[in-house]
Coordinates of C-alpha atoms in Angstrom, one line a residue:
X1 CA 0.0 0.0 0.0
X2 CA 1.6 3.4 -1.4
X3 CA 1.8 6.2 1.8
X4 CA 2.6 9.6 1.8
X5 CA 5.9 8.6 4.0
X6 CA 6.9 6.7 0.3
X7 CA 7.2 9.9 -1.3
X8 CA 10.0 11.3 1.3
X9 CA 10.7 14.0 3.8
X10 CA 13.4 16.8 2.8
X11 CA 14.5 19.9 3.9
X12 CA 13.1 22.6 1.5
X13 CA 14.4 26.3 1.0
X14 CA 11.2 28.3 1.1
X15 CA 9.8 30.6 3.5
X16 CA 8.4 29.8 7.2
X17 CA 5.1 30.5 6.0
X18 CA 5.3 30.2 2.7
X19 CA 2.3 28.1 0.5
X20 CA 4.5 25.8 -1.1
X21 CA 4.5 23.8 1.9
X22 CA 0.9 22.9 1.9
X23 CA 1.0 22.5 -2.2
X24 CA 3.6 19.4 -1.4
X25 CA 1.6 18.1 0.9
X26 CA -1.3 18.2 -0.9
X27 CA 0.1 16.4 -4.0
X28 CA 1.8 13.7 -2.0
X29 CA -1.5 13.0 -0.3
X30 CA -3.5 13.1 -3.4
X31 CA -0.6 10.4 -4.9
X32 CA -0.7 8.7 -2.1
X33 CA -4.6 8.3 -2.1
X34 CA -4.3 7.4 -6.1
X35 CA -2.4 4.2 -5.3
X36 CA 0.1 5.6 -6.9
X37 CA 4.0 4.2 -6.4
X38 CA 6.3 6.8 -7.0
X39 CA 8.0 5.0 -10.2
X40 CA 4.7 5.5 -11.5
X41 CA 5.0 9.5 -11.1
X42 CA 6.7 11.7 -13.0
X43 CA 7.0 15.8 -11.9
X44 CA 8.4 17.8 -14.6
X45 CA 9.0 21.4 -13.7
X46 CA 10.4 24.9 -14.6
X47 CA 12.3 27.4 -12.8
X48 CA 11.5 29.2 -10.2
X49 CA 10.5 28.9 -6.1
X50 CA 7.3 26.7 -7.1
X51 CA 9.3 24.5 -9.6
X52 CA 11.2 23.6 -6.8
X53 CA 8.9 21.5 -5.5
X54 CA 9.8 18.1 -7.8
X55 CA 13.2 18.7 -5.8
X56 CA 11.2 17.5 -2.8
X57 CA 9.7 14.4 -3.2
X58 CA 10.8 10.9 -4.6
X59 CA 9.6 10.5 -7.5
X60 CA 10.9 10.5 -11.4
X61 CA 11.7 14.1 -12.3
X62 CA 12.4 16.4 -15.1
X63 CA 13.5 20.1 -14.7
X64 CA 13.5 22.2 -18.0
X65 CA 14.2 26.0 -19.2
X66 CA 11.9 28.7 -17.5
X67 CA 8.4 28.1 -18.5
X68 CA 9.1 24.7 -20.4
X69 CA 7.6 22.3 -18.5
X70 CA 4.3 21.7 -20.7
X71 CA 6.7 21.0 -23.5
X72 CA 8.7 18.0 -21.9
X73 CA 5.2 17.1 -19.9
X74 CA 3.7 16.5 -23.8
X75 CA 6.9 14.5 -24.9
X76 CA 7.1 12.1 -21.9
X77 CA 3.7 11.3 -21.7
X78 CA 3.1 10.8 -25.5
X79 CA 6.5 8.3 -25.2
X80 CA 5.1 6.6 -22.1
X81 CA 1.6 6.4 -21.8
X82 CA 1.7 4.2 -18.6
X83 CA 3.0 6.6 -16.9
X84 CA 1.6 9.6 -14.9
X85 CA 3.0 12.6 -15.9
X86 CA 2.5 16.0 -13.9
X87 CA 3.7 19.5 -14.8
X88 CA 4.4 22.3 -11.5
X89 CA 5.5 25.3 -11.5
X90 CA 4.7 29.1 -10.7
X91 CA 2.4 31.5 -12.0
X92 CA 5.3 33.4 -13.9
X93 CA 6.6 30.2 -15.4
X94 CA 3.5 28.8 -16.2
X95 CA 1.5 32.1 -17.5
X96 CA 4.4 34.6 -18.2
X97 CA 7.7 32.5 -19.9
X98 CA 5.2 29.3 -20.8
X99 CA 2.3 31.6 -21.9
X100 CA 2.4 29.9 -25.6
X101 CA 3.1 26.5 -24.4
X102 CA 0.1 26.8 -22.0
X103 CA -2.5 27.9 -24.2
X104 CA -0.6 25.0 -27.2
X105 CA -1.6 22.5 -24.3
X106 CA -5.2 23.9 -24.2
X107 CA -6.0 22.8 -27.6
X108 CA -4.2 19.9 -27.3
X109 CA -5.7 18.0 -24.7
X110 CA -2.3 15.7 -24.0
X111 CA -3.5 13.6 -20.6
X112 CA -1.5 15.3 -18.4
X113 CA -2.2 17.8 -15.4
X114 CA -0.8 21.3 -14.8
X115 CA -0.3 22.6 -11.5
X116 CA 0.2 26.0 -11.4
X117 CA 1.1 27.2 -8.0
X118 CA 0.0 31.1 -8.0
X119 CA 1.2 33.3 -5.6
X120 CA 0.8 36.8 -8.1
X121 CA 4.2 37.3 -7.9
X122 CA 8.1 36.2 -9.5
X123 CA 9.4 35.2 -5.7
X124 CA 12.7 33.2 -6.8
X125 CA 13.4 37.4 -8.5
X126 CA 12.4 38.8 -5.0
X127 CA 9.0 39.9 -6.4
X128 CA 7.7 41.4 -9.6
X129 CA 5.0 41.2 -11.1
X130 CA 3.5 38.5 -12.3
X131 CA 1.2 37.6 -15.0
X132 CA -1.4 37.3 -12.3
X133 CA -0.5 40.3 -10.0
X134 CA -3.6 42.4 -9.5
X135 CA -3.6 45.5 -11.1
X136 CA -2.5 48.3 -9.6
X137 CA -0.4 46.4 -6.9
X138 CA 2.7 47.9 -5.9
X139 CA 5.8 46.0 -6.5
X140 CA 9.5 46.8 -6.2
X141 CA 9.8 46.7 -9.5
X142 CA 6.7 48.1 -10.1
X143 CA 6.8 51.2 -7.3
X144 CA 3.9 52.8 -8.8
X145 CA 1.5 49.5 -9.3
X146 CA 0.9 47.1 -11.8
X147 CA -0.1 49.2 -14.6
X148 CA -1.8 45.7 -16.7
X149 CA -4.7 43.9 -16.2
X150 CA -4.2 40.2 -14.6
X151 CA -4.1 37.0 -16.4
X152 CA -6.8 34.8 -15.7
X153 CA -5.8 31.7 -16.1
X154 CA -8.7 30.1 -15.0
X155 CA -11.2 31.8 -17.8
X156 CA -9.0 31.3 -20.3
X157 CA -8.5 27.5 -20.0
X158 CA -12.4 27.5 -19.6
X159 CA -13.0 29.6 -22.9
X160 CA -10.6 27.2 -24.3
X161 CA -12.6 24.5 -23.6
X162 CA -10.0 22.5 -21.6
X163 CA -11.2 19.3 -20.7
X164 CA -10.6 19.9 -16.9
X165 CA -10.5 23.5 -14.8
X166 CA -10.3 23.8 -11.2
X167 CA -8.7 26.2 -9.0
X168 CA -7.5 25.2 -5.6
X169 CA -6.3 27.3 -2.4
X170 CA -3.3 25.8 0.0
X171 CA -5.2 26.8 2.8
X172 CA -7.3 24.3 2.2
X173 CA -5.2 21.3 2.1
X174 CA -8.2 18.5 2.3
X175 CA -10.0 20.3 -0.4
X176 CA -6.5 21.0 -2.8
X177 CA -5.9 16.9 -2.6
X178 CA -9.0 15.9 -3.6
X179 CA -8.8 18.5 -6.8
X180 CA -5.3 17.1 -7.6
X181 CA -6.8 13.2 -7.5
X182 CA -9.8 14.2 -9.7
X183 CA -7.4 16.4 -12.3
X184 CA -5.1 13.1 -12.5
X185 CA -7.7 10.6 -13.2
X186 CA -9.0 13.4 -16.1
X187 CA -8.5 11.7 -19.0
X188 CA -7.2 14.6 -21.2
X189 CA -5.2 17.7 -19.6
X190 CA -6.2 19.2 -16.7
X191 CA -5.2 22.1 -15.1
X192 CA -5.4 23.1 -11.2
X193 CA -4.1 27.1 -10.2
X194 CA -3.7 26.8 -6.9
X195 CA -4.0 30.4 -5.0
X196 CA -1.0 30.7 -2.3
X197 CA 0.3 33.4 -0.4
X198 CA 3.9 34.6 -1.2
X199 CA 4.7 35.8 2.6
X200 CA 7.8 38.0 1.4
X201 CA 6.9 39.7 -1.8
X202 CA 3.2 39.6 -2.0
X203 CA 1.5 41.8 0.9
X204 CA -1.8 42.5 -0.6
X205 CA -2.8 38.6 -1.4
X206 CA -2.4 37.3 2.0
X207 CA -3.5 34.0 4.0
X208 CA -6.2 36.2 5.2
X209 CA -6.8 37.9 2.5
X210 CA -7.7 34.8 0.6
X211 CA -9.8 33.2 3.8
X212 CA -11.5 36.0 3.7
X213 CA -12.6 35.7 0.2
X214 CA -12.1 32.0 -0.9
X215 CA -15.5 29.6 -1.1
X216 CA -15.9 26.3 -1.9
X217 CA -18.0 25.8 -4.9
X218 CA -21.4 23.7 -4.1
X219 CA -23.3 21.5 -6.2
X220 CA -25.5 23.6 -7.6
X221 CA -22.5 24.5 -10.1
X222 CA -22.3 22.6 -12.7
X223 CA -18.6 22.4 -14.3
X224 CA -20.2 21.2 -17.7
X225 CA -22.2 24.1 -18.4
X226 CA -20.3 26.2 -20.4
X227 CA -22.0 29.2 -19.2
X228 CA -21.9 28.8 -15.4
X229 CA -18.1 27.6 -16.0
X230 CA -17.1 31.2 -17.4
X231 CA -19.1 32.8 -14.9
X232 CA -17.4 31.3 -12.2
X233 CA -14.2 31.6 -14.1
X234 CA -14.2 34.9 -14.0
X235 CA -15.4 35.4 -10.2
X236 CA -12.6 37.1 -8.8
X237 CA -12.4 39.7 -6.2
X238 CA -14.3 40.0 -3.0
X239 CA -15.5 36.7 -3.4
X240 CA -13.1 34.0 -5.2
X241 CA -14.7 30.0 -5.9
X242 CA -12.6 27.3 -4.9
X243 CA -13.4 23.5 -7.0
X244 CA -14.2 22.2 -10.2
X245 CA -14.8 25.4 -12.8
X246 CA -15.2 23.5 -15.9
X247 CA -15.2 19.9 -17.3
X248 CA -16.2 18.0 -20.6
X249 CA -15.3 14.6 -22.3
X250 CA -13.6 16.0 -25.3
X251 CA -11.0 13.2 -26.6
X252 CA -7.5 13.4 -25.5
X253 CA -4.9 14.5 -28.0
X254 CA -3.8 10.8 -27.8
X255 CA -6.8 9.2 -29.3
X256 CA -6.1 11.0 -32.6
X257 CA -2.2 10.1 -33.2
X258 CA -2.2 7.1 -35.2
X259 CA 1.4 6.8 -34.4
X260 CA 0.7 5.8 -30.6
X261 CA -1.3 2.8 -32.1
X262 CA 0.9 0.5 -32.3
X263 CA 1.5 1.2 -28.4
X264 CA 4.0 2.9 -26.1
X265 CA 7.3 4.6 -28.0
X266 CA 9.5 4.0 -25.0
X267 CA 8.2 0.2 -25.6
X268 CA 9.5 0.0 -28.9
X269 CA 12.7 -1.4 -30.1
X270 CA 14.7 0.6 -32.4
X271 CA 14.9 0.0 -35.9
X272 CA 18.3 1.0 -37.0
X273 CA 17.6 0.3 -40.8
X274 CA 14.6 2.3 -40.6
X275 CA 16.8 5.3 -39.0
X276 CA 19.5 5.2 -41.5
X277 CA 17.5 5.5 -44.1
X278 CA 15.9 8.3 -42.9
X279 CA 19.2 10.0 -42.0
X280 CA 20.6 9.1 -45.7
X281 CA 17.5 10.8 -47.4
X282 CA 18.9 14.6 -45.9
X283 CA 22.3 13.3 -47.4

């Protein structure tokens, strides 16, 4: 039986304080719950304080450039289907650097699940702004606010007709798991921003400013109207929805490669004939 104890205890470097911690926990308990062993898991990341989190548990890994985790996500999972393939990383790396990758992965629908830990801030740079900093924030790079309008992540994917949209909050740790183990089992990609506060950089989006303003969604939404979905998407403010946004059955990018037909690349031998030829026709 998998535990949470099989995926490890280390010393991190974030912040007393700091959301990251509960975000770790969260997706080892959600792993844990899955059955999940951890040869069966890989975390590919980015850079930054959230993409350190892959650093943390035991588990296959796979760090790339800044905002280049979808990328390598798509690759290993379309080698290897058997395997469980997760992309983390920050807001800024997700949003900002992996903007184009994120929305590429949107219309793809590859089976794999994005976690995007958003704290409205770049906190391994000590604190600009973010695609997600609210506007008008004050920042040290920005001393006289945030002159843009935030990303929303969240609407976008929705718009986009991803096949799975939640948004989490690490203060609710129960609640973040069970998100993670419904994203997972999504058979298509799934994405999870998960609100956390940033306890150095970001003083406007605290813990309390979020308990103040973060609800759990009920059952009288339903995530497969398209219509409630981008309402709730777009909820944001004084009162912000926690859960399942959005959710349909649309076929995962997988189901239309023929080449995946004849089963798993990485189960393949290789057909050094086949190659040469290939690499004597650009001769």
């Amino acid at each position: 039986m998998v535990g949470m104890e099989d995926y490890g205890q280390f010393e991190t470097a974030w912040c007393p304080g700091c959301g990251n911690h509960a975000i770790l926990k969260a997706v080892k308990k959600a792993l844990a719950g899955l059955g999940l062993a951890p040869h069966e898991v890989l975390l590919v990341t980015g850079i930054g304080q959230a993409a350190k989190a892959p650093l943390y548990m035991n588990c296959n890994m796979f760090t790339g450039l800044h905002g280049r985790s979808l990328p390598a996500a798509t690759g290993a999972r379309l080698a290897n289907p058997g395997l469980t393939v997760i992309a983390e990383s920050g807001d800024g790396c997700s949003y900002g650097e992996g903007g184009n990758h994120f929305l590429a992965a949107l219309r793809r629908n590859v089976n794999i699940t994005l976690l995007a830990h958003d704290n409205q801030v770049y906190g391994l740079t000590k604190g600009q702004a973010s695609p997600t900093t609210m506007q008008g924030m004050k920042t040290k790079a920005q001393p006289f606010g945030q002159p843009s309008l935030a990303f929303n992540p969240v609407a976008v994917a929705a718009a986009m007709r991803a096949g799975f949209v939640a948004r989490g909050f690490s203060g609710e740790i129960e609640h973040l798991a069970g998100l993670i183990q419904e994203a997972v089992r999504h058979p298509g990609f799934a994405l999870v921003d998960i609100l956390q506060p940033c306890v150095s950089f970001n003083k406007l989006n605290t813990f309390s400013w979020y308990k103040e303003r973060v609800y759990r969604l009920g059952p009288e939404h339903d995530p497969t109207d398209f219509a409630q979905a981008m309402s709730k998407a777009q909820e944001f403010g004084e009162r912000i929805p926690i859960g399942v946004i959005a959710r349909n059955d649309r076929p995962p990018f997988e189901a239309g490669v023929p080449g995946l037909a004849r089963g798993p690349l990485a189960a393949r031998s290789l057909d050094r004939d086949a190659l040469r030829r290939i690499v004597e026709s650009y001769a």
